[in-house]
Amino acid sequence: MSKVEDFLSVKEEEEIVHAIRQAERDTSGEIRVHIEKTSHISHYNRALEVFQMLKMFNTQQQNAVLIYIAVDDHKFVIYGDKGIDAVVPDNFWDTTKSVMEQYFKVGDFKQGIVEGVLKAGKELKVHFPWHEGDVDELPNEISKS
Ligand code: CA
Ligand code: CA
């Protein structure tokens, strides 16, 4: 895999964006996906950096979640904002992670991301249900670098 652009086809990207829109119909939480080739710092710290870069702290309930993927490193991180951490157990994202791992293990990256997004939405819904007048606070497009 030479470029991060080759990782997903246009159609696959559309499916992921569709999944984000679908997930955000159930929760006030905001979900974003960032994909890049590799990270030179720890993946957790890089996810935090990307979270800041994308200004994902900019939600009213501080309930945005970033799914960060470093393709060549075969690593991903799910990073949720303070508002989520305040009301969930430490292992909150484990179910979402294991769903994604199941698909990644067999090389189905697109479906792993789609299922991860949908699962994250379902998990968020419990604590941050969608409400009338909800605003789409963060873009649903995939971020790449
Ligand atoms: Ca929203
Ligand atoms: Ca959004």
mmCIF file of N, CA and C and ligand atoms in Angstrom:
data_model
loop_
_atom_site.group_PDB
_atom_site.id
_atom_site.type_symbol
_atom_site.label_atom_id
_atom_site.label_comp_id
_atom_site.label_asym_id
_atom_site.label_seq_id
_atom_site.Cartn_x
_atom_site.Cartn_y
_atom_site.Cartn_z
ATOM 1 N N MET A 1 0.855 -1.205 0.000
ATOM 2 C CA MET A 1 0.000 0.000 0.000
ATOM 3 C C MET A 1 0.879 1.239 0.000
ATOM 4 N N SER A 2 0.822 2.023 -1.077
ATOM 5 C CA SER A 2 1.754 3.137 -1.194
ATOM 6 C C SER A 2 1.189 4.435 -0.618
ATOM 7 N N LYS A 3 -0.039 4.741 -0.955
ATOM 8 C CA LYS A 3 -0.608 6.010 -0.496
ATOM 9 C C LYS A 3 -1.872 5.751 0.305
ATOM 10 N N VAL A 4 -2.125 6.638 1.236
ATOM 11 C CA VAL A 4 -3.311 6.452 2.066
ATOM 12 C C VAL A 4 -4.580 6.585 1.216
ATOM 13 N N GLU A 5 -4.481 7.329 0.120
ATOM 14 C CA GLU A 5 -5.632 7.500 -0.781
ATOM 15 C C GLU A 5 -6.066 6.157 -1.387
ATOM 16 N N ASP A 6 -5.099 5.242 -1.531
ATOM 17 C CA ASP A 6 -5.412 3.944 -2.146
ATOM 18 C C ASP A 6 -6.076 2.981 -1.175
ATOM 19 N N PHE A 7 -6.106 3.361 0.065
ATOM 20 C CA PHE A 7 -6.602 2.476 1.113
ATOM 21 C C PHE A 7 -8.084 2.178 0.926
ATOM 22 N N LEU A 8 -8.843 3.189 0.577
ATOM 23 C CA LEU A 8 -10.281 3.020 0.383
ATOM 24 C C LEU A 8 -10.681 3.606 -0.967
ATOM 25 N N SER A 9 -11.591 2.932 -1.656
ATOM 26 C CA SER A 9 -12.114 3.491 -2.905
ATOM 27 C C SER A 9 -13.099 4.606 -2.568
ATOM 28 N N VAL A 10 -13.424 5.389 -3.576
ATOM 29 C CA VAL A 10 -14.389 6.475 -3.386
ATOM 30 C C VAL A 10 -15.709 5.908 -2.857
ATOM 31 N N LYS A 11 -16.109 4.790 -3.432
ATOM 32 C CA LYS A 11 -17.363 4.161 -3.014
ATOM 33 C C LYS A 11 -17.300 3.708 -1.546
ATOM 34 N N GLU A 12 -16.155 3.153 -1.169
ATOM 35 C CA GLU A 12 -15.986 2.705 0.227
ATOM 36 C C GLU A 12 -16.017 3.887 1.187
ATOM 37 N N GLU A 13 -15.383 4.991 0.775
ATOM 38 C CA GLU A 13 -15.420 6.196 1.611
ATOM 39 C C GLU A 13 -16.849 6.679 1.789
ATOM 40 N N GLU A 14 -17.615 6.633 0.700
ATOM 41 C CA GLU A 14 -19.021 7.052 0.766
ATOM 42 C C GLU A 14 -19.800 6.189 1.747
ATOM 43 N N GLU A 15 -19.493 4.900 1.745
ATOM 44 C CA GLU A 15 -20.189 3.986 2.670
ATOM 45 C C GLU A 15 -19.882 4.345 4.121
ATOM 46 N N ILE A 16 -18.643 4.748 4.373
ATOM 47 C CA ILE A 16 -18.249 5.122 5.740
ATOM 48 C C ILE A 16 -18.939 6.424 6.153
ATOM 49 N N VAL A 17 -18.959 7.390 5.249
ATOM 50 C CA VAL A 17 -19.640 8.664 5.543
ATOM 51 C C VAL A 17 -21.127 8.409 5.801
ATOM 52 N N HIS A 18 -21.696 7.509 5.010
ATOM 53 C CA HIS A 18 -23.105 7.140 5.199
ATOM 54 C C HIS A 18 -23.308 6.532 6.597
ATOM 55 N N ALA A 19 -22.375 5.679 7.009
ATOM 56 C CA ALA A 19 -22.465 5.055 8.332
ATOM 57 C C ALA A 19 -22.389 6.108 9.438
ATOM 58 N N ILE A 20 -21.539 7.112 9.244
ATOM 59 C CA ILE A 20 -21.424 8.184 10.244
ATOM 60 C C ILE A 20 -22.753 8.934 10.351
ATOM 61 N N ARG A 21 -23.334 9.259 9.199
ATOM 62 C CA ARG A 21 -24.637 9.961 9.211
ATOM 63 C C ARG A 21 -25.695 9.114 9.902
ATOM 64 N N GLN A 22 -25.673 7.829 9.584
ATOM 65 C CA GLN A 22 -26.655 6.907 10.169
ATOM 66 C C GLN A 22 -26.474 6.828 11.691
ATOM 67 N N ALA A 23 -25.229 6.693 12.133
ATOM 68 C CA ALA A 23 -24.937 6.599 13.567
ATOM 69 C C ALA A 23 -25.373 7.870 14.285
ATOM 70 N N GLU A 24 -25.161 9.004 13.646
ATOM 71 C CA GLU A 24 -25.486 10.286 14.287
ATOM 72 C C GLU A 24 -26.976 10.603 14.272
ATOM 73 N N ARG A 25 -27.755 9.734 13.645
ATOM 74 C CA ARG A 25 -29.209 9.899 13.744
ATOM 75 C C ARG A 25 -29.738 9.360 15.071
ATOM 76 N N ASP A 26 -28.921 8.568 15.758
ATOM 77 C CA ASP A 26 -29.333 7.963 17.027
ATOM 78 C C ASP A 26 -28.727 8.655 18.240
ATOM 79 N N THR A 27 -27.685 9.419 18.028
ATOM 80 C CA THR A 27 -26.975 10.011 19.160
ATOM 81 C C THR A 27 -26.622 11.468 18.883
ATOM 82 N N SER A 28 -26.558 12.246 19.943
ATOM 83 C CA SER A 28 -26.099 13.631 19.802
ATOM 84 C C SER A 28 -24.575 13.673 19.676
ATOM 85 N N GLY A 29 -23.924 12.556 19.998
ATOM 86 C CA GLY A 29 -22.470 12.473 19.883
ATOM 87 C C GLY A 29 -22.023 12.624 18.441
ATOM 88 N N GLU A 30 -20.776 13.070 18.263
ATOM 89 C CA GLU A 30 -20.219 13.277 16.929
ATOM 90 C C GLU A 30 -19.101 12.275 16.682
ATOM 91 N N ILE A 31 -19.160 11.631 15.519
ATOM 92 C CA ILE A 31 -18.165 10.615 15.182
ATOM 93 C C ILE A 31 -17.348 11.075 13.978
ATOM 94 N N ARG A 32 -16.016 10.973 14.102
ATOM 95 C CA ARG A 32 -15.161 11.267 12.952
ATOM 96 C C ARG A 32 -14.161 10.133 12.743
ATOM 97 N N VAL A 33 -13.739 9.988 11.484
ATOM 98 C CA VAL A 33 -12.749 8.972 11.123
ATOM 99 C C VAL A 33 -11.546 9.680 10.507
ATOM 100 N N HIS A 34 -10.362 9.369 11.015
ATOM 101 C CA HIS A 34 -9.121 9.895 10.433
ATOM 102 C C HIS A 34 -8.229 8.725 10.031
ATOM 103 N N ILE A 35 -7.736 8.789 8.781
ATOM 104 C CA ILE A 35 -6.892 7.713 8.267
ATOM 105 C C ILE A 35 -5.566 8.296 7.803
ATOM 106 N N GLU A 36 -4.477 7.666 8.214
ATOM 107 C CA GLU A 36 -3.173 8.053 7.684
ATOM 108 C C GLU A 36 -2.277 6.832 7.584
ATOM 109 N N LYS A 37 -1.110 7.007 6.935
ATOM 110 C CA LYS A 37 -0.214 5.892 6.669
ATOM 111 C C LYS A 37 0.417 5.358 7.950
ATOM 112 N N THR A 38 1.050 6.261 8.676
ATOM 113 C CA THR A 38 1.846 5.838 9.829
ATOM 114 C C THR A 38 1.972 6.990 10.816
ATOM 115 N N SER A 39 2.371 6.662 12.039
ATOM 116 C CA SER A 39 2.619 7.711 13.019
ATOM 117 C C SER A 39 4.007 7.531 13.626
ATOM 118 N N HIS A 40 4.682 8.636 13.855
ATOM 119 C CA HIS A 40 6.025 8.570 14.442
ATOM 120 C C HIS A 40 5.990 8.718 15.956
ATOM 121 N N ILE A 41 4.813 9.045 16.477
ATOM 122 C CA ILE A 41 4.649 9.058 17.937
ATOM 123 C C ILE A 41 3.657 7.951 18.302
ATOM 124 N N SER A 42 3.435 7.709 19.583
ATOM 125 C CA SER A 42 2.524 6.626 19.969
ATOM 126 C C SER A 42 1.148 6.891 19.359
ATOM 127 N N HIS A 43 0.466 5.814 19.016
ATOM 128 C CA HIS A 43 -0.803 5.985 18.305
ATOM 129 C C HIS A 43 -1.838 6.688 19.173
ATOM 130 N N TYR A 44 -1.765 6.445 20.470
ATOM 131 C CA TYR A 44 -2.696 7.131 21.370
ATOM 132 C C TYR A 44 -2.445 8.646 21.349
ATOM 133 N N ASN A 45 -1.153 9.017 21.459
ATOM 134 C CA ASN A 45 -0.823 10.443 21.447
ATOM 135 C C ASN A 45 -1.145 11.089 20.103
ATOM 136 N N ARG A 46 -0.930 10.319 19.045
ATOM 137 C CA ARG A 46 -1.244 10.838 17.717
ATOM 138 C C ARG A 46 -2.769 11.043 17.573
ATOM 139 N N ALA A 47 -3.551 10.105 18.107
ATOM 140 C CA ALA A 47 -5.009 10.247 18.050
ATOM 141 C C ALA A 47 -5.439 11.516 18.788
ATOM 142 N N LEU A 48 -4.828 11.753 19.915
ATOM 143 C CA LEU A 48 -5.120 12.961 20.699
ATOM 144 C C LEU A 48 -4.764 14.217 19.897
ATOM 145 N N GLU A 49 -3.603 14.159 19.224
ATOM 146 C CA GLU A 49 -3.147 15.283 18.406
ATOM 147 C C GLU A 49 -4.137 15.567 17.261
ATOM 148 N N VAL A 50 -4.575 14.490 16.601
ATOM 149 C CA VAL A 50 -5.534 14.631 15.497
ATOM 150 C C VAL A 50 -6.858 15.178 16.022
ATOM 151 N N PHE A 51 -7.265 14.685 17.185
ATOM 152 C CA PHE A 51 -8.499 15.157 17.818
ATOM 153 C C PHE A 51 -8.463 16.688 17.981
ATOM 154 N N GLN A 52 -7.306 17.179 18.454
ATOM 155 C CA GLN A 52 -7.121 18.630 18.641
ATOM 156 C C GLN A 52 -7.091 19.330 17.289
ATOM 157 N N MET A 53 -6.343 18.746 16.351
ATOM 158 C CA MET A 53 -6.181 19.332 15.017
ATOM 159 C C MET A 53 -7.533 19.531 14.335
ATOM 160 N N LEU A 54 -8.417 18.555 14.522
ATOM 161 C CA LEU A 54 -9.743 18.617 13.893
ATOM 162 C C LEU A 54 -10.744 19.411 14.746
ATOM 163 N N LYS A 55 -10.229 20.007 15.824
ATOM 164 C CA LYS A 55 -11.069 20.796 16.733
ATOM 165 C C LYS A 55 -12.291 20.014 17.212
ATOM 166 N N MET A 56 -12.050 18.763 17.534
ATOM 167 C CA MET A 56 -13.171 17.900 17.915
ATOM 168 C C MET A 56 -13.665 18.153 19.337
ATOM 169 N N PHE A 57 -12.898 18.971 20.074
ATOM 170 C CA PHE A 57 -13.340 19.373 21.419
ATOM 171 C C PHE A 57 -14.489 20.379 21.313
ATOM 172 N N ASN A 58 -14.742 20.830 20.082
ATOM 173 C CA ASN A 58 -15.714 21.882 19.848
ATOM 174 C C ASN A 58 -17.152 21.359 19.720
ATOM 175 N N THR A 59 -17.610 20.631 20.736
ATOM 176 C CA THR A 59 -19.011 20.196 20.780
ATOM 177 C C THR A 59 -19.590 20.618 22.123
ATOM 178 N N GLN A 60 -20.870 20.873 22.128
ATOM 179 C CA GLN A 60 -21.510 21.406 23.331
ATOM 180 C C GLN A 60 -21.406 20.452 24.516
ATOM 181 N N GLN A 61 -21.615 19.154 24.254
ATOM 182 C CA GLN A 61 -21.604 18.183 25.355
ATOM 183 C C GLN A 61 -20.257 17.468 25.495
ATOM 184 N N GLN A 62 -19.277 17.932 24.743
ATOM 185 C CA GLN A 62 -17.945 17.289 24.722
ATOM 186 C C GLN A 62 -18.092 15.789 24.534
ATOM 187 N N ASN A 63 -18.852 15.434 23.502
ATOM 188 C CA ASN A 63 -19.147 14.019 23.267
ATOM 189 C C ASN A 63 -18.784 13.566 21.861
ATOM 190 N N ALA A 64 -17.659 14.079 21.361
ATOM 191 C CA ALA A 64 -17.174 13.624 20.054
ATOM 192 C C ALA A 64 -16.255 12.426 20.249
ATOM 193 N N VAL A 65 -16.248 11.543 19.244
ATOM 194 C CA VAL A 65 -15.332 10.412 19.290
ATOM 195 C C VAL A 65 -14.603 10.285 17.959
ATOM 196 N N LEU A 66 -13.294 10.091 18.071
ATOM 197 C CA LEU A 66 -12.445 9.947 16.886
ATOM 198 C C LEU A 66 -12.027 8.489 16.734
ATOM 199 N N ILE A 67 -12.241 7.955 15.527
ATOM 200 C CA ILE A 67 -11.682 6.643 15.188
ATOM 201 C C ILE A 67 -10.456 6.926 14.330
ATOM 202 N N TYR A 68 -9.282 6.732 14.920
ATOM 203 C CA TYR A 68 -8.006 7.031 14.266
ATOM 204 C C TYR A 68 -7.387 5.738 13.753
ATOM 205 N N ILE A 69 -6.958 5.737 12.496
ATOM 206 C CA ILE A 69 -6.379 4.519 11.917
ATOM 207 C C ILE A 69 -5.050 4.839 11.234
ATOM 208 N N ALA A 70 -3.986 4.136 11.637
ATOM 209 C CA ALA A 70 -2.688 4.229 10.964
ATOM 210 C C ALA A 70 -2.527 2.949 10.141
ATOM 211 N N VAL A 71 -2.771 3.078 8.848
ATOM 212 C CA VAL A 71 -2.901 1.922 7.959
ATOM 213 C C VAL A 71 -1.659 1.022 7.958
ATOM 214 N N ASP A 72 -0.493 1.599 7.668
ATOM 215 C CA ASP A 72 0.717 0.782 7.542
ATOM 216 C C ASP A 72 1.171 0.193 8.879
ATOM 217 N N ASP A 73 0.775 0.839 9.963
ATOM 218 C CA ASP A 73 1.158 0.347 11.292
ATOM 219 C C ASP A 73 0.189 -0.719 11.812
ATOM 220 N N HIS A 74 -0.903 -0.914 11.082
ATOM 221 C CA HIS A 74 -1.957 -1.832 11.532
ATOM 222 C C HIS A 74 -2.422 -1.507 12.947
ATOM 223 N N LYS A 75 -2.619 -0.202 13.190
ATOM 224 C CA LYS A 75 -3.062 0.241 14.515
ATOM 225 C C LYS A 75 -4.274 1.166 14.387
ATOM 226 N N PHE A 76 -5.141 1.095 15.375
ATOM 227 C CA PHE A 76 -6.210 2.086 15.435
ATOM 228 C C PHE A 76 -6.503 2.425 16.887
ATOM 229 N N VAL A 77 -7.040 3.624 17.080
ATOM 230 C CA VAL A 77 -7.353 4.121 18.422
ATOM 231 C C VAL A 77 -8.746 4.737 18.376
ATOM 232 N N ILE A 78 -9.516 4.477 19.422
ATOM 233 C CA ILE A 78 -10.803 5.156 19.550
ATOM 234 C C ILE A 78 -10.661 6.142 20.698
ATOM 235 N N TYR A 79 -10.797 7.423 20.374
ATOM 236 C CA TYR A 79 -10.580 8.450 21.386
ATOM 237 C C TYR A 79 -11.850 9.280 21.584
ATOM 238 N N GLY A 80 -12.404 9.214 22.786
ATOM 239 C CA GLY A 80 -13.620 9.974 23.090
ATOM 240 C C GLY A 80 -13.316 11.173 23.967
ATOM 241 N N ASP A 81 -14.108 12.209 23.826
ATOM 242 C CA ASP A 81 -13.895 13.462 24.569
ATOM 243 C C ASP A 81 -14.303 13.323 26.047
ATOM 244 N N LYS A 82 -13.990 14.344 26.804
ATOM 245 C CA LYS A 82 -14.196 14.387 28.261
ATOM 246 C C LYS A 82 -15.625 14.094 28.692
ATOM 247 N N GLY A 83 -16.578 14.635 27.941
ATOM 248 C CA GLY A 83 -17.985 14.455 28.300
ATOM 249 C C GLY A 83 -18.386 12.984 28.290
ATOM 250 N N ILE A 84 -17.744 12.212 27.427
ATOM 251 C CA ILE A 84 -18.011 10.770 27.363
ATOM 252 C C ILE A 84 -17.308 10.073 28.528
ATOM 253 N N ASP A 85 -16.017 10.375 28.680
ATOM 254 C CA ASP A 85 -15.227 9.756 29.759
ATOM 255 C C ASP A 85 -15.874 9.946 31.131
ATOM 256 N N ALA A 86 -16.536 11.083 31.307
ATOM 257 C CA ALA A 86 -17.119 11.414 32.603
ATOM 258 C C ALA A 86 -18.268 10.484 32.993
ATOM 259 N N VAL A 87 -18.902 9.857 31.993
ATOM 260 C CA VAL A 87 -20.104 9.071 32.308
ATOM 261 C C VAL A 87 -20.007 7.588 31.919
ATOM 262 N N VAL A 88 -18.866 7.158 31.403
ATOM 263 C CA VAL A 88 -18.753 5.747 30.990
ATOM 264 C C VAL A 88 -17.608 5.047 31.716
ATOM 265 N N PRO A 89 -17.652 3.705 31.791
ATOM 266 C CA PRO A 89 -16.529 2.972 32.382
ATOM 267 C C PRO A 89 -15.291 3.016 31.482
ATOM 268 N N ASP A 90 -14.140 2.701 32.067
ATOM 269 C CA ASP A 90 -12.871 2.756 31.333
ATOM 270 C C ASP A 90 -12.854 1.879 30.082
ATOM 271 N N ASN A 91 -13.556 0.742 30.178
ATOM 272 C CA ASN A 91 -13.508 -0.201 29.051
ATOM 273 C C ASN A 91 -14.624 0.050 28.031
ATOM 274 N N PHE A 92 -15.180 1.250 28.069
ATOM 275 C CA PHE A 92 -16.349 1.584 27.258
ATOM 276 C C PHE A 92 -16.195 1.235 25.781
ATOM 277 N N TRP A 93 -15.010 1.501 25.207
ATOM 278 C CA TRP A 93 -14.825 1.319 23.763
ATOM 279 C C TRP A 93 -14.392 -0.095 23.374
ATOM 280 N N ASP A 94 -14.246 -0.986 24.356
ATOM 281 C CA ASP A 94 -13.749 -2.334 24.057
ATOM 282 C C ASP A 94 -14.634 -3.086 23.062
ATOM 283 N N THR A 95 -15.957 -2.944 23.212
ATOM 284 C CA THR A 95 -16.852 -3.677 22.300
ATOM 285 C C THR A 95 -16.697 -3.155 20.870
ATOM 286 N N THR A 96 -16.574 -1.836 20.739
ATOM 287 C CA THR A 96 -16.381 -1.255 19.404
ATOM 288 C C THR A 96 -15.054 -1.720 18.811
ATOM 289 N N LYS A 97 -14.012 -1.704 19.656
ATOM 290 C CA LYS A 97 -12.692 -2.156 19.194
ATOM 291 C C LYS A 97 -12.733 -3.593 18.693
ATOM 292 N N SER A 98 -13.404 -4.471 19.466
ATOM 293 C CA SER A 98 -13.370 -5.884 19.066
ATOM 294 C C SER A 98 -14.187 -6.116 17.798
ATOM 295 N N VAL A 99 -15.251 -5.355 17.607
ATOM 296 C CA VAL A 99 -15.996 -5.446 16.339
ATOM 297 C C VAL A 99 -15.073 -5.093 15.171
ATOM 298 N N MET A 100 -14.339 -4.013 15.319
ATOM 299 C CA MET A 100 -13.442 -3.568 14.239
ATOM 300 C C MET A 100 -12.333 -4.575 13.988
ATOM 301 N N GLU A 101 -11.777 -5.119 15.078
ATOM 302 C CA GLU A 101 -10.686 -6.093 14.940
ATOM 303 C C GLU A 101 -11.116 -7.336 14.165
ATOM 304 N N GLN A 102 -12.359 -7.770 14.423
ATOM 305 C CA GLN A 102 -12.868 -8.954 13.712
ATOM 306 C C GLN A 102 -12.774 -8.781 12.203
ATOM 307 N N TYR A 103 -13.140 -7.595 11.721
ATOM 308 C CA TYR A 103 -13.116 -7.333 10.276
ATOM 309 C C TYR A 103 -11.700 -7.066 9.776
ATOM 310 N N PHE A 104 -10.926 -6.324 10.562
ATOM 311 C CA PHE A 104 -9.552 -6.009 10.158
ATOM 312 C C PHE A 104 -8.726 -7.280 10.018
ATOM 313 N N LYS A 105 -8.966 -8.241 10.918
ATOM 314 C CA LYS A 105 -8.225 -9.498 10.915
ATOM 315 C C LYS A 105 -8.351 -10.232 9.579
ATOM 316 N N VAL A 106 -9.517 -10.134 8.975
ATOM 317 C CA VAL A 106 -9.717 -10.811 7.695
ATOM 318 C C VAL A 106 -9.538 -9.844 6.517
ATOM 319 N N GLY A 107 -8.979 -8.674 6.801
ATOM 320 C CA GLY A 107 -8.632 -7.743 5.732
ATOM 321 C C GLY A 107 -9.774 -6.901 5.200
ATOM 322 N N ASP A 108 -10.920 -6.946 5.863
ATOM 323 C CA ASP A 108 -12.042 -6.133 5.389
ATOM 324 C C ASP A 108 -12.055 -4.793 6.128
ATOM 325 N N PHE A 109 -11.172 -3.892 5.667
ATOM 326 C CA PHE A 109 -10.959 -2.626 6.374
ATOM 327 C C PHE A 109 -12.190 -1.725 6.314
ATOM 328 N N LYS A 110 -12.762 -1.625 5.120
ATOM 329 C CA LYS A 110 -13.930 -0.744 4.969
ATOM 330 C C LYS A 110 -15.052 -1.171 5.909
ATOM 331 N N GLN A 111 -15.348 -2.478 5.895
ATOM 332 C CA GLN A 111 -16.458 -2.947 6.723
ATOM 333 C C GLN A 111 -16.128 -2.799 8.212
ATOM 334 N N GLY A 112 -14.843 -2.989 8.558
ATOM 335 C CA GLY A 112 -14.420 -2.796 9.945
ATOM 336 C C GLY A 112 -14.689 -1.377 10.419
ATOM 337 N N ILE A 113 -14.409 -0.415 9.546
ATOM 338 C CA ILE A 113 -14.644 0.987 9.907
ATOM 339 C C ILE A 113 -16.146 1.259 9.986
ATOM 340 N N VAL A 114 -16.888 0.761 8.985
ATOM 341 C CA VAL A 114 -18.348 0.955 8.971
ATOM 342 C C VAL A 114 -18.972 0.382 10.245
ATOM 343 N N GLU A 115 -18.628 -0.857 10.570
ATOM 344 C CA GLU A 115 -19.213 -1.508 11.751
ATOM 345 C C GLU A 115 -18.766 -0.820 13.035
ATOM 346 N N GLY A 116 -17.514 -0.333 13.052
ATOM 347 C CA GLY A 116 -17.007 0.390 14.218
ATOM 348 C C GLY A 116 -17.783 1.685 14.443
ATOM 349 N N VAL A 117 -18.033 2.404 13.358
ATOM 350 C CA VAL A 117 -18.793 3.652 13.433
ATOM 351 C C VAL A 117 -20.202 3.380 13.964
ATOM 352 N N LEU A 118 -20.850 2.352 13.411
ATOM 353 C CA LEU A 118 -22.226 2.039 13.817
ATOM 354 C C LEU A 118 -22.287 1.588 15.276
ATOM 355 N N LYS A 119 -21.289 0.783 15.661
ATOM 356 C CA LYS A 119 -21.242 0.308 17.048
ATOM 357 C C LYS A 119 -20.985 1.477 18.010
ATOM 358 N N ALA A 120 -20.061 2.345 17.648
ATOM 359 C CA ALA A 120 -19.769 3.521 18.481
ATOM 360 C C ALA A 120 -21.034 4.362 18.651
ATOM 361 N N GLY A 121 -21.811 4.485 17.574
ATOM 362 C CA GLY A 121 -23.062 5.239 17.641
ATOM 363 C C GLY A 121 -24.044 4.610 18.616
ATOM 364 N N LYS A 122 -24.141 3.284 18.568
ATOM 365 C CA LYS A 122 -25.058 2.578 19.476
ATOM 366 C C LYS A 122 -24.619 2.727 20.926
ATOM 367 N N GLU A 123 -23.324 2.659 21.156
ATOM 368 C CA GLU A 123 -22.792 2.812 22.517
ATOM 369 C C GLU A 123 -23.055 4.237 23.024
ATOM 370 N N LEU A 124 -22.836 5.210 22.152
ATOM 371 C CA LEU A 124 -23.036 6.613 22.541
ATOM 372 C C LEU A 124 -24.500 6.916 22.818
ATOM 373 N N LYS A 125 -25.364 6.265 22.056
ATOM 374 C CA LYS A 125 -26.806 6.502 22.163
ATOM 375 C C LYS A 125 -27.310 6.305 23.598
ATOM 376 N N VAL A 126 -26.734 5.329 24.304
ATOM 377 C CA VAL A 126 -27.154 5.018 25.674
ATOM 378 C C VAL A 126 -26.990 6.241 26.588
ATOM 379 N N HIS A 127 -25.879 6.940 26.396
ATOM 380 C CA HIS A 127 -25.564 8.077 27.279
ATOM 381 C C HIS A 127 -25.917 9.422 26.650
ATOM 382 N N PHE A 128 -25.911 9.449 25.320
ATOM 383 C CA PHE A 128 -26.168 10.710 24.603
ATOM 384 C C PHE A 128 -27.170 10.470 23.482
ATOM 385 N N PRO A 129 -28.434 10.233 23.862
ATOM 386 C CA PRO A 129 -29.434 9.973 22.826
ATOM 387 C C PRO A 129 -29.644 11.191 21.920
ATOM 388 N N TRP A 130 -30.034 10.912 20.698
ATOM 389 C CA TRP A 130 -30.378 11.991 19.766
ATOM 390 C C TRP A 130 -31.568 12.750 20.322
ATOM 391 N N HIS A 131 -31.602 14.025 20.144
ATOM 392 C CA HIS A 131 -32.748 14.807 20.612
ATOM 393 C C HIS A 131 -33.179 15.784 19.529
ATOM 394 N N GLU A 132 -34.435 16.178 19.617
ATOM 395 C CA GLU A 132 -35.008 17.141 18.667
ATOM 396 C C GLU A 132 -34.133 18.392 18.628
ATOM 397 N N GLY A 133 -33.811 18.840 17.437
ATOM 398 C CA GLY A 133 -33.017 20.058 17.309
ATOM 399 C C GLY A 133 -31.517 19.811 17.393
ATOM 400 N N ASP A 134 -31.124 18.530 17.357
ATOM 401 C CA ASP A 134 -29.695 18.211 17.395
ATOM 402 C C ASP A 134 -28.979 18.837 16.195
ATOM 403 N N VAL A 135 -27.773 19.308 16.435
ATOM 404 C CA VAL A 135 -26.976 19.940 15.388
ATOM 405 C C VAL A 135 -25.843 18.996 14.977
ATOM 406 N N ASP A 136 -25.569 18.923 13.659
ATOM 407 C CA ASP A 136 -24.406 18.172 13.189
ATOM 408 C C ASP A 136 -23.189 19.073 13.399
ATOM 409 N N GLU A 137 -22.535 18.884 14.542
ATOM 410 C CA GLU A 137 -21.515 19.847 14.968
ATOM 411 C C GLU A 137 -20.161 19.666 14.288
ATOM 412 N N LEU A 138 -19.904 18.450 13.825
ATOM 413 C CA LEU A 138 -18.615 18.184 13.183
ATOM 414 C C LEU A 138 -18.848 17.501 11.834
ATOM 415 N N PRO A 139 -18.000 17.817 10.840
ATOM 416 C CA PRO A 139 -18.174 17.240 9.502
ATOM 417 C C PRO A 139 -18.132 15.709 9.521
ATOM 418 N N ASN A 140 -18.859 15.092 8.583
ATOM 419 C CA ASN A 140 -18.923 13.628 8.554
ATOM 420 C C ASN A 140 -17.916 13.029 7.576
ATOM 421 N N GLU A 141 -17.242 13.892 6.825
ATOM 422 C CA GLU A 141 -16.259 13.414 5.855
ATOM 423 C C GLU A 141 -15.062 12.763 6.562
ATOM 424 N N ILE A 142 -14.430 11.837 5.864
ATOM 425 C CA ILE A 142 -13.232 11.199 6.398
ATOM 426 C C ILE A 142 -12.074 12.193 6.312
ATOM 427 N N SER A 143 -11.290 12.270 7.378
ATOM 428 C CA SER A 143 -10.102 13.126 7.390
ATOM 429 C C SER A 143 -8.896 12.254 7.051
ATOM 430 N N LYS A 144 -7.997 12.781 6.210
ATOM 431 C CA LYS A 144 -6.815 11.997 5.801
ATOM 432 C C LYS A 144 -5.565 12.843 5.864
ATOM 433 N N SER A 145 -4.448 12.224 6.217
ATOM 434 C CA SER A 145 -3.176 12.957 6.120
ATOM 435 C C SER A 145 -2.051 12.004 5.819
HETATM 436 CA CA CA B 1 -24.884 16.033 16.684
HETATM 437 CA CA CA B 2 -21.195 14.868 12.385
#
